[in-house]
Amino acid sequence: MYATINEANAAVLDEMRSARPYLVDVRPAHECIPALAEGHVLMHAGPPIEWAAMTGPMKGAVLGACLFEGWAKTTEEAEAFAQKSVRFVPCHDQSAVGPMGGITSANMPVLVVRNANQGNVAYCNLNEGIGKVMRFGAFEGEVQTRLAWMRDVLAPVLSEALKRNSEGLELTALMAQAITMGDEFHQRNIAASALLLKALAADIAIGSAAAADKEEVLRFLERTDQFFLNVAMAYCKCVMDAGHAVGEGSIVTAMTRNGRDFGIRVSGLGKQWFTAPVNTPVGLFFTGYSQDDANPDIGDSAITETFGVGGAAMVAAPGVTRFVGSGGFSDALETSEEMREIYVEANTTLQIPTWDFQGACMGLDVRRVVESGITPVINTGIAHREPGIGQVGAGVVRPPLECFEQAFEALVEARSKTA
Amino acid sequence: MLSARLIKGNFQDSVTLMVLSRDLSSLADVNRVSVMMGTSANKDVFRETGMWHDDLAEATPNDLCIVIDAEGEDAGVADRIAAQVEERLAAMAKGGSKARYPVARSFRRACDQLPKADLALISVAGQYAHGLAKEALDAGLNVMIFSDNVSVEEERDLKETARERGLLVMGPDCGTAIVGKAPLAFANRIPQGPIAVVGASGTGLQEVTCQIARGGMGISHALGLGGRDLSETIGGLSAETALDFVAADEASKVVVFVSKPPAAAVRAALLDKLKRLGKPAVALFLGDHPDRRDFGDLHLTRTLDEAAALAVDLAKVEEQAASVPALTAKGIRGLYTGGTLAGEAAQLLAEALDLSADAAHDEGFMLRTAEHRIIDLGDDLYTRGRPHPMIDPFGRNEMIHALAGDADAGILLVDVVLGFGSHADPAGELARAVEEMRAARGDKAPITVIANLTGVSEDPQDYAAQAKTLEDAGILIADSVRMAVLLALRLITPAKVETATLSPLLSEPPAVINIGLRGFADDLASNDVDVVHLKWEPVSDKTEKLRRMAASLI
């Protein structure tokens, strides 16, 4: 027992600081996540949710997963199956995260990120690229083709390349470089994706796969600017779980959305979710779509903001701020300055040149959120509210303050019991 | 119908183009505009969203593609939109110059970001102003409350708290102030200078400070009080603090006070305070018609411009006074060749010093007290059998020589009248007499001579040359009899300050936490004032309770 919350938080931050996540492998999900090994189980983003309550993009992805796993042959069959026979579990309860719908099934590949220091592991599925993609609720035709290719070609090629290095790929240094190149790891990952490709290119080139397959993998990595997002998410999950293991304090260790509810977890409050209805992101839309098409906030990707990058590191990627308001550098600076009020520390390993080399934010404190009324800014993609259409824009959203207020009250109660 | 334009070889990032598409789509004469680079993925999007145009087929990833969906077949629309795209891209490239200052969301963070903050400018809805002002006072900040609808009880509470801590509360409902170079809320760009303005009247402060600037002077500070400060209930608490501050402020040489007439009880104390600032002061109680207008160093006026003009004159007098060595004697002697000039000097002195002017004019005395004497040398007594002193200075020169033995005399007021009929070199005559008299008195008994030079540059004696003669002889020239008297009064009034609080608010460059209207922070930043903007919004009682708990839970 720590005497004060401040001391407990210091311990949580120590664990976070000393975490050293490596990207070690890409494996089929059922090999890593026991819950997926048997029966008809799907992982989803956000706090617990059942089929009936899911919003369009998640439902679409569920249908896609049923088709992908061969549990159904048609959309109608898939719908009937999802309604009756699928068990849904949150990614977060399986040491995993998934962007947008977060739907991950047994035979989808996942990134394996291992913390070399504390030993915990985190998983995330692989980024499909842009356009019609499952994470945004598209599920037919090209989506299925791509998922199969990722399972059969991309994953084995990446796995083999990663294993050429006995320790895997050290991610902290890569991210430290990428943040100086204008990434904030949620909406902008182009630099980190390029650095990842640079690190893997030779190992992919000399791999045992057919030349055409290797070329396809390299081409895929070449054009997938957000490929690193899923790596960053696994990285952040790995770090936050290491902090959460302290079991005390008021540091937020997970923030996630299932399309209905926004949920947070706190270092001193165990596995309990504190939830409130999500907001809908505002931002810029591809031509032909508008705010009216936007699905409410969804996805585990807010794990990046939990760690202190994404919206909190907006100043590292000023271009991203134009997804909201007038945009421009002063807006980016203002956002990051505002975030400094609710994160207790600066992350000395992720220094931001455009912020006078101040470190990125670190240690989101429930008390600070409640005291200031400032909720974290989350940079996010925007899905169409109808299943099957996919991404229609990108923007910014904030969690409901109620989550933090509930968690704070629970924290006060927990302290009064032990006092 | 759809039309398309390509801008070859003009790469722009996708976010810029999404912003452009959104903005252009909202124009009146189009349904939709889509602007993207000609990558194959983007060409797919054009197709999927029903915006494909065959002109795009040849576009490369470096070509900017513009597709316009508009009613009818007007080719002009497409050209107009394409021109708009180019124009807006150019404007974006130039960028906007926004004032850069930190923004905080909590008072604690605002203080962290600006540790030297000494003033909070509050412009939130009235019901929340008291709580925020209290927080600022607790943190040791002075406060300006722009907000109205603050209860008189809350005002009293804030002002009593501030008084205990030696802090100033300007307002509530204070629309104007200038502290150093910081314009607060409604204020003008007034040059820095020696005049401090204190007032319970926003536009009154603005008008007076502008008049001062147009009069060629500047201000040190302009402090607002709020309309109710001089009421019976509040009792002029802020007026008292503000006057203490300016009394102690080195840069403030002259003080102007502007307000509506104060409550009777407050008025007496306020006048008393103004008389004892140790600095010349001008007071204007709008709508007040005072019988007596001059009280030593304090002058009452009736209009805003009069207050400003007098303050400018007093500031000039201050400049002159600063060059005069300290007096060893305080007696004023006036030796005038012009009767009316003598009369005006006597009247003004008598009123300011609460003396009675000499109505009988025996022996030409316009004022005769134990201490001060003013004589009209044009009186019959002095012109019997000799020419008028304007023609022949001999008589006055004799009287000036006689001052050598007058140990009580510290100031000599004289006139020099130029023009037709006057002596050819009156200044030369006076200068010689003064030099002789000073030589006889010696350095231990200096005497300050102030001359009123009546004339114009076209006069036969040459005004400029006459003025130079006087200056070379160490004789001060006043612009008018009134200015001469003001200078004399200034020199004989002890610079005694009874109460003064040296406030860093006035002596250091101001640093402001702005709470409420963002525009105020922009104005401060554009005037190079250190400012943090506190984004503030009201919260529910439950949230407020949780906030307090969160702030204290460690």
mmCIF file of C-alpha atoms in Angstrom, chain B residues 43-323:
data_model
loop_
_atom_site.group_PDB
_atom_site.id
_atom_site.type_symbol
_atom_site.label_atom_id
_atom_site.label_comp_id
_atom_site.label_asym_id
_atom_site.label_seq_id
_atom_site.Cartn_x
_atom_site.Cartn_y
_atom_site.Cartn_z
ATOM 1 C CA LYS B 43 -9.555 8.454 -58.790
ATOM 2 C CA ASP B 44 -11.463 5.523 -57.248
ATOM 3 C CA VAL B 45 -12.951 7.888 -54.690
ATOM 4 C CA PHE B 46 -14.025 10.268 -57.482
ATOM 5 C CA ARG B 47 -15.778 7.317 -59.117
ATOM 6 C CA GLU B 48 -17.384 5.986 -55.922
ATOM 7 C CA THR B 49 -18.765 9.344 -54.907
ATOM 8 C CA GLY B 50 -20.229 10.050 -58.339
ATOM 9 C CA MET B 51 -17.739 12.806 -59.103
ATOM 10 C CA TRP B 52 -15.793 11.148 -61.931
ATOM 11 C CA HIS B 53 -15.025 13.291 -64.975
ATOM 12 C CA ASP B 54 -13.171 11.961 -68.010
ATOM 13 C CA ASP B 55 -10.696 14.842 -67.906
ATOM 14 C CA LEU B 56 -9.235 13.173 -64.788
ATOM 15 C CA ALA B 57 -8.089 10.131 -66.752
ATOM 16 C CA GLU B 58 -4.757 11.669 -67.669
ATOM 17 C CA ALA B 59 -4.079 13.186 -64.198
ATOM 18 C CA THR B 60 -0.887 12.119 -62.409
ATOM 19 C CA PRO B 61 -0.415 11.977 -58.635
ATOM 20 C CA ASN B 62 1.204 15.428 -58.918
ATOM 21 C CA ASP B 63 -1.803 17.036 -60.612
ATOM 22 C CA LEU B 64 -4.442 18.794 -58.588
ATOM 23 C CA CYS B 65 -7.888 17.601 -59.714
ATOM 24 C CA ILE B 66 -10.922 19.806 -59.197
ATOM 25 C CA VAL B 67 -14.377 18.433 -59.983
ATOM 26 C CA ILE B 68 -17.352 20.751 -59.676
ATOM 27 C CA ASP B 69 -20.954 19.624 -59.502
ATOM 28 C CA ALA B 70 -23.100 22.654 -60.359
ATOM 29 C CA GLU B 71 -26.517 23.347 -61.832
ATOM 30 C CA GLY B 72 -26.673 24.097 -65.551
ATOM 31 C CA GLU B 73 -23.892 24.253 -68.106
ATOM 32 C CA ASP B 74 -22.101 27.365 -67.067
ATOM 33 C CA ALA B 75 -18.412 26.881 -67.804
ATOM 34 C CA GLY B 76 -17.737 30.089 -65.891
ATOM 35 C CA VAL B 77 -18.450 28.341 -62.572
ATOM 36 C CA ALA B 78 -15.613 25.882 -63.099
ATOM 37 C CA ASP B 79 -13.196 28.679 -63.948
ATOM 38 C CA ARG B 80 -14.328 30.638 -60.923
ATOM 39 C CA ILE B 81 -13.861 27.661 -58.606
ATOM 40 C CA ALA B 82 -10.441 26.860 -60.085
ATOM 41 C CA ALA B 83 -9.424 30.478 -59.509
ATOM 42 C CA GLN B 84 -10.746 30.210 -55.944
ATOM 43 C CA VAL B 85 -8.628 27.096 -55.361
ATOM 44 C CA GLU B 86 -5.475 28.894 -56.491
ATOM 45 C CA GLU B 87 -6.348 31.950 -54.430
ATOM 46 C CA ARG B 88 -7.087 29.981 -51.271
ATOM 47 C CA LEU B 89 -3.963 27.867 -51.611
ATOM 48 C CA ALA B 90 -1.917 31.057 -51.900
ATOM 49 C CA ALA B 91 -3.663 32.493 -48.826
ATOM 50 C CA MET B 92 -2.998 29.303 -46.849
ATOM 51 C CA ALA B 93 0.658 29.397 -47.843
ATOM 52 C CA LYS B 94 0.942 32.912 -46.471
ATOM 53 C CA GLY B 95 -0.598 31.797 -43.212
ATOM 54 C CA GLY B 96 -2.196 33.943 -40.587
ATOM 55 C CA SER B 97 -0.272 35.692 -37.878
ATOM 56 C CA LYS B 98 -2.103 34.804 -34.728
ATOM 57 C CA ALA B 99 -1.038 36.307 -31.459
ATOM 58 C CA ARG B 100 0.817 33.601 -29.581
ATOM 59 C CA TYR B 101 0.114 33.193 -25.915
ATOM 60 C CA PRO B 102 -0.516 30.208 -23.682
ATOM 61 C CA VAL B 103 -4.033 28.984 -23.022
ATOM 62 C CA ALA B 104 -4.942 27.244 -19.782
ATOM 63 C CA ARG B 105 -8.073 25.517 -18.616
ATOM 64 C CA SER B 106 -7.508 25.688 -14.893
ATOM 65 C CA PHE B 107 -6.490 28.584 -12.698
ATOM 66 C CA ARG B 108 -3.630 26.529 -11.291
ATOM 67 C CA ARG B 109 -2.214 25.878 -14.760
ATOM 68 C CA ALA B 110 -2.612 29.531 -15.729
ATOM 69 C CA CYS B 111 -0.502 30.518 -12.701
ATOM 70 C CA ASP B 112 2.066 27.829 -13.621
ATOM 71 C CA GLN B 113 2.323 29.216 -17.120
ATOM 72 C CA LEU B 114 2.678 32.818 -15.970
ATOM 73 C CA PRO B 115 4.283 32.787 -12.531
ATOM 74 C CA LYS B 116 4.701 36.553 -12.484
ATOM 75 C CA ALA B 117 1.019 37.232 -13.179
ATOM 76 C CA ASP B 118 -0.206 40.189 -11.139
ATOM 77 C CA LEU B 119 -3.627 40.883 -12.616
ATOM 78 C CA ALA B 120 -6.676 38.818 -13.491
ATOM 79 C CA LEU B 121 -9.025 40.277 -16.094
ATOM 80 C CA ILE B 122 -12.422 38.690 -15.596
ATOM 81 C CA SER B 123 -15.194 38.929 -18.183
ATOM 82 C CA VAL B 124 -17.321 35.861 -17.480
ATOM 83 C CA ALA B 125 -21.045 35.964 -16.732
ATOM 84 C CA GLY B 126 -21.662 38.037 -13.601
ATOM 85 C CA GLN B 127 -22.849 35.182 -11.401
ATOM 86 C CA TYR B 128 -19.454 33.478 -11.679
ATOM 87 C CA ALA B 129 -17.252 36.564 -11.388
ATOM 88 C CA HIS B 130 -17.132 36.655 -7.592
ATOM 89 C CA GLY B 131 -15.789 33.124 -7.216
ATOM 90 C CA LEU B 132 -13.094 33.638 -9.829
ATOM 91 C CA ALA B 133 -12.118 37.032 -8.463
ATOM 92 C CA LYS B 134 -11.821 35.549 -4.983
ATOM 93 C CA GLU B 135 -9.568 32.812 -6.338
ATOM 94 C CA ALA B 136 -7.394 35.437 -8.013
ATOM 95 C CA LEU B 137 -7.168 37.574 -4.850
ATOM 96 C CA ASP B 138 -6.264 34.468 -2.846
ATOM 97 C CA ALA B 139 -3.422 33.890 -5.299
ATOM 98 C CA GLY B 140 -2.202 37.437 -4.684
ATOM 99 C CA LEU B 141 -3.436 38.925 -7.947
ATOM 100 C CA ASN B 142 -5.061 42.281 -8.499
ATOM 101 C CA VAL B 143 -8.369 41.950 -10.290
ATOM 102 C CA MET B 144 -10.282 43.768 -12.966
ATOM 103 C CA ILE B 145 -13.898 42.677 -13.297
ATOM 104 C CA PHE B 146 -15.377 43.584 -16.645
ATOM 105 C CA SER B 147 -18.499 41.554 -15.850
ATOM 106 C CA ASP B 148 -21.619 43.297 -14.639
ATOM 107 C CA ASN B 149 -24.478 41.747 -12.656
ATOM 108 C CA VAL B 150 -22.285 41.217 -9.613
ATOM 109 C CA SER B 151 -24.176 41.897 -6.401
ATOM 110 C CA VAL B 152 -23.159 44.800 -4.209
ATOM 111 C CA GLU B 153 -22.548 42.379 -1.307
ATOM 112 C CA GLU B 154 -20.131 40.381 -3.446
ATOM 113 C CA GLU B 155 -18.433 43.592 -4.531
ATOM 114 C CA ARG B 156 -17.994 44.699 -0.930
ATOM 115 C CA ASP B 157 -16.644 41.278 0.041
ATOM 116 C CA LEU B 158 -14.075 41.334 -2.761
ATOM 117 C CA LYS B 159 -12.987 44.880 -2.058
ATOM 118 C CA GLU B 160 -12.601 44.286 1.660
ATOM 119 C CA THR B 161 -10.527 41.179 0.969
ATOM 120 C CA ALA B 162 -8.400 43.136 -1.490
ATOM 121 C CA ARG B 163 -7.926 46.032 0.922
ATOM 122 C CA GLU B 164 -6.574 43.642 3.569
ATOM 123 C CA ARG B 165 -4.042 42.290 1.109
ATOM 124 C CA GLY B 166 -2.969 45.537 -0.486
ATOM 125 C CA LEU B 167 -4.558 44.535 -3.789
ATOM 126 C CA LEU B 168 -6.769 46.474 -6.153
ATOM 127 C CA VAL B 169 -10.159 45.383 -7.444
ATOM 128 C CA MET B 170 -11.218 47.326 -10.534
ATOM 129 C CA GLY B 171 -14.926 46.858 -11.117
ATOM 130 C CA PRO B 172 -17.319 45.062 -11.218
ATOM 131 C CA ASP B 173 -18.665 46.569 -14.424
ATOM 132 C CA CYS B 174 -15.313 48.172 -15.111
ATOM 133 C CA GLY B 175 -14.998 48.524 -18.877
ATOM 134 C CA THR B 176 -11.728 50.382 -19.172
ATOM 135 C CA ALA B 177 -8.264 50.365 -17.704
ATOM 136 C CA ILE B 178 -4.697 50.708 -18.896
ATOM 137 C CA VAL B 179 -1.903 49.397 -16.711
ATOM 138 C CA GLY B 180 1.510 50.310 -18.055
ATOM 139 C CA LYS B 181 1.341 49.274 -21.698
ATOM 140 C CA ALA B 182 -1.536 46.865 -21.133
ATOM 141 C CA PRO B 183 -4.899 47.933 -22.555
ATOM 142 C CA LEU B 184 -7.587 46.189 -20.529
ATOM 143 C CA ALA B 185 -10.951 45.684 -22.227
ATOM 144 C CA PHE B 186 -12.082 48.973 -23.824
ATOM 145 C CA ALA B 187 -9.007 51.135 -24.095
ATOM 146 C CA ASN B 188 -7.048 53.219 -26.565
ATOM 147 C CA ARG B 189 -3.436 53.136 -27.595
ATOM 148 C CA ILE B 190 -2.225 55.995 -25.409
ATOM 149 C CA PRO B 191 1.471 56.892 -25.236
ATOM 150 C CA GLN B 192 3.306 56.407 -21.953
ATOM 151 C CA GLY B 193 3.646 59.564 -19.924
ATOM 152 C CA PRO B 194 3.441 61.171 -16.497
ATOM 153 C CA ILE B 195 -0.331 61.355 -15.942
ATOM 154 C CA ALA B 196 -2.203 58.737 -13.922
ATOM 155 C CA VAL B 197 -5.945 58.573 -14.441
ATOM 156 C CA VAL B 198 -8.262 56.980 -11.899
ATOM 157 C CA GLY B 199 -11.957 56.764 -12.518
ATOM 158 C CA ALA B 200 -15.320 55.198 -11.996
ATOM 159 C CA SER B 201 -16.340 55.898 -15.567
ATOM 160 C CA GLY B 202 -15.286 53.796 -18.550
ATOM 161 C CA THR B 203 -15.841 56.229 -21.384
ATOM 162 C CA GLY B 204 -14.750 59.042 -19.086
ATOM 163 C CA LEU B 205 -11.377 57.306 -18.760
ATOM 164 C CA GLN B 206 -11.230 56.762 -22.508
ATOM 165 C CA GLU B 207 -12.095 60.351 -23.380
ATOM 166 C CA VAL B 208 -9.709 61.853 -20.839
ATOM 167 C CA THR B 209 -6.817 59.595 -21.840
ATOM 168 C CA CYS B 210 -7.414 60.326 -25.531
ATOM 169 C CA GLN B 211 -7.576 64.079 -24.873
ATOM 170 C CA ILE B 212 -4.311 63.800 -22.934
ATOM 171 C CA ALA B 213 -2.699 61.993 -25.872
ATOM 172 C CA ARG B 214 -3.984 64.603 -28.316
ATOM 173 C CA GLY B 215 -2.637 67.277 -25.978
ATOM 174 C CA GLY B 216 0.822 65.846 -26.587
ATOM 175 C CA MET B 217 1.165 64.042 -23.255
ATOM 176 C CA GLY B 218 0.882 60.436 -22.162
ATOM 177 C CA ILE B 219 -0.322 58.425 -19.216
ATOM 178 C CA SER B 220 1.388 56.198 -16.675
ATOM 179 C CA HIS B 221 -1.744 54.195 -15.880
ATOM 180 C CA ALA B 222 -5.503 54.473 -16.086
ATOM 181 C CA LEU B 223 -7.207 52.597 -13.277
ATOM 182 C CA GLY B 224 -10.920 51.821 -13.260
ATOM 183 C CA LEU B 225 -13.008 51.451 -10.129
ATOM 184 C CA GLY B 226 -16.452 50.310 -11.249
ATOM 185 C CA GLY B 227 -19.570 52.444 -11.157
ATOM 186 C CA ARG B 228 -20.601 51.617 -7.585
ATOM 187 C CA ASP B 229 -17.278 52.129 -5.885
ATOM 188 C CA LEU B 230 -18.102 55.639 -4.636
ATOM 189 C CA SER B 231 -21.523 54.655 -3.322
ATOM 190 C CA GLU B 232 -22.285 54.735 0.386
ATOM 191 C CA THR B 233 -22.264 50.918 0.508
ATOM 192 C CA ILE B 234 -18.842 50.389 -0.999
ATOM 193 C CA GLY B 235 -17.405 53.593 0.385
ATOM 194 C CA GLY B 236 -14.743 54.140 -2.234
ATOM 195 C CA LEU B 237 -12.629 51.164 -1.143
ATOM 196 C CA SER B 238 -11.029 50.775 -4.551
ATOM 197 C CA ALA B 239 -10.649 54.508 -5.061
ATOM 198 C CA GLU B 240 -8.621 54.604 -1.882
ATOM 199 C CA THR B 241 -6.374 51.736 -2.989
ATOM 200 C CA ALA B 242 -5.949 53.080 -6.504
ATOM 201 C CA LEU B 243 -4.972 56.516 -5.172
ATOM 202 C CA ASP B 244 -2.533 54.912 -2.717
ATOM 203 C CA PHE B 245 -0.992 53.044 -5.646
ATOM 204 C CA VAL B 246 -0.559 56.115 -7.864
ATOM 205 C CA ALA B 247 0.676 58.217 -4.942
ATOM 206 C CA ALA B 248 3.543 55.771 -4.512
ATOM 207 C CA ASP B 249 4.158 55.279 -8.230
ATOM 208 C CA GLU B 250 7.311 57.022 -9.427
ATOM 209 C CA ALA B 251 6.081 57.331 -12.998
ATOM 210 C CA SER B 252 2.826 59.067 -12.039
ATOM 211 C CA LYS B 253 3.531 62.770 -11.618
ATOM 212 C CA VAL B 254 -0.012 64.093 -11.999
ATOM 213 C CA VAL B 255 -3.301 62.437 -11.064
ATOM 214 C CA VAL B 256 -6.694 62.842 -12.719
ATOM 215 C CA PHE B 257 -9.791 61.502 -10.998
ATOM 216 C CA VAL B 258 -13.018 61.090 -12.984
ATOM 217 C CA SER B 259 -16.384 59.926 -11.689
ATOM 218 C CA LYS B 260 -19.994 60.814 -11.198
ATOM 219 C CA PRO B 261 -20.541 62.762 -7.948
ATOM 220 C CA PRO B 262 -19.687 60.421 -5.057
ATOM 221 C CA ALA B 263 -22.009 59.808 -2.132
ATOM 222 C CA ALA B 264 -21.727 62.675 0.389
ATOM 223 C CA ALA B 265 -19.882 60.644 3.017
ATOM 224 C CA VAL B 266 -17.442 59.307 0.441
ATOM 225 C CA ARG B 267 -16.890 62.689 -1.165
ATOM 226 C CA ALA B 268 -15.274 64.300 1.865
ATOM 227 C CA ALA B 269 -12.847 61.445 2.422
ATOM 228 C CA LEU B 270 -12.046 61.315 -1.277
ATOM 229 C CA LEU B 271 -11.314 65.053 -1.518
ATOM 230 C CA ASP B 272 -9.187 64.773 1.579
ATOM 231 C CA LYS B 273 -7.235 61.920 0.018
ATOM 232 C CA LEU B 274 -6.798 63.798 -3.268
ATOM 233 C CA LYS B 275 -5.453 66.853 -1.430
ATOM 234 C CA ARG B 276 -2.853 64.779 0.319
ATOM 235 C CA LEU B 277 -1.447 62.758 -2.543
ATOM 236 C CA GLY B 278 1.724 64.827 -2.621
ATOM 237 C CA LYS B 279 1.082 65.197 -6.351
ATOM 238 C CA PRO B 280 -0.959 67.692 -8.309
ATOM 239 C CA ALA B 281 -4.422 66.302 -8.903
ATOM 240 C CA VAL B 282 -7.408 67.139 -11.065
ATOM 241 C CA ALA B 283 -10.843 65.882 -10.109
ATOM 242 C CA LEU B 284 -13.987 65.848 -12.200
ATOM 243 C CA PHE B 285 -17.264 64.836 -10.586
ATOM 244 C CA LEU B 286 -19.520 64.883 -13.616
ATOM 245 C CA GLY B 287 -22.490 67.184 -13.128
ATOM 246 C CA ASP B 288 -20.948 68.791 -10.055
ATOM 247 C CA HIS B 289 -20.607 72.605 -10.082
ATOM 248 C CA PRO B 290 -18.085 73.436 -7.362
ATOM 249 C CA ASP B 291 -17.923 77.030 -6.106
ATOM 250 C CA ARG B 292 -14.322 76.770 -5.183
ATOM 251 C CA ARG B 293 -12.136 74.979 -7.697
ATOM 252 C CA ASP B 294 -8.565 75.171 -6.487
ATOM 253 C CA PHE B 295 -7.376 73.633 -3.230
ATOM 254 C CA GLY B 296 -3.598 73.834 -3.154
ATOM 255 C CA ASP B 297 -2.522 70.995 -5.367
ATOM 256 C CA LEU B 298 -6.058 69.788 -6.116
ATOM 257 C CA HIS B 299 -8.127 71.310 -8.887
ATOM 258 C CA LEU B 300 -11.795 70.637 -9.585
ATOM 259 C CA THR B 301 -13.059 70.878 -13.136
ATOM 260 C CA ARG B 302 -16.427 70.679 -14.838
ATOM 261 C CA THR B 303 -15.797 68.912 -18.127
ATOM 262 C CA LEU B 304 -13.754 66.020 -19.410
ATOM 263 C CA ASP B 305 -11.695 68.129 -21.807
ATOM 264 C CA GLU B 306 -11.020 70.684 -19.114
ATOM 265 C CA ALA B 307 -9.784 67.934 -16.812
ATOM 266 C CA ALA B 308 -7.534 66.561 -19.539
ATOM 267 C CA ALA B 309 -6.179 69.980 -20.573
ATOM 268 C CA LEU B 310 -5.458 70.932 -16.974
ATOM 269 C CA ALA B 311 -3.701 67.622 -16.398
ATOM 270 C CA VAL B 312 -1.549 68.246 -19.476
ATOM 271 C CA ASP B 313 -0.688 71.735 -18.149
ATOM 272 C CA LEU B 314 0.103 70.311 -14.721
ATOM 273 C CA ALA B 315 2.355 67.718 -16.332
ATOM 274 C CA LYS B 316 4.230 70.487 -18.134
ATOM 275 C CA VAL B 317 4.474 72.392 -14.844
ATOM 276 C CA GLU B 318 5.873 69.216 -13.243
ATOM 277 C CA GLU B 319 8.590 69.090 -15.892
ATOM 278 C CA GLN B 320 9.509 72.689 -15.161
ATOM 279 C CA ALA B 321 9.338 72.169 -11.411
ATOM 280 C CA ALA B 322 11.750 69.250 -11.679
ATOM 281 C CA SER B 323 14.460 71.619 -12.938
#
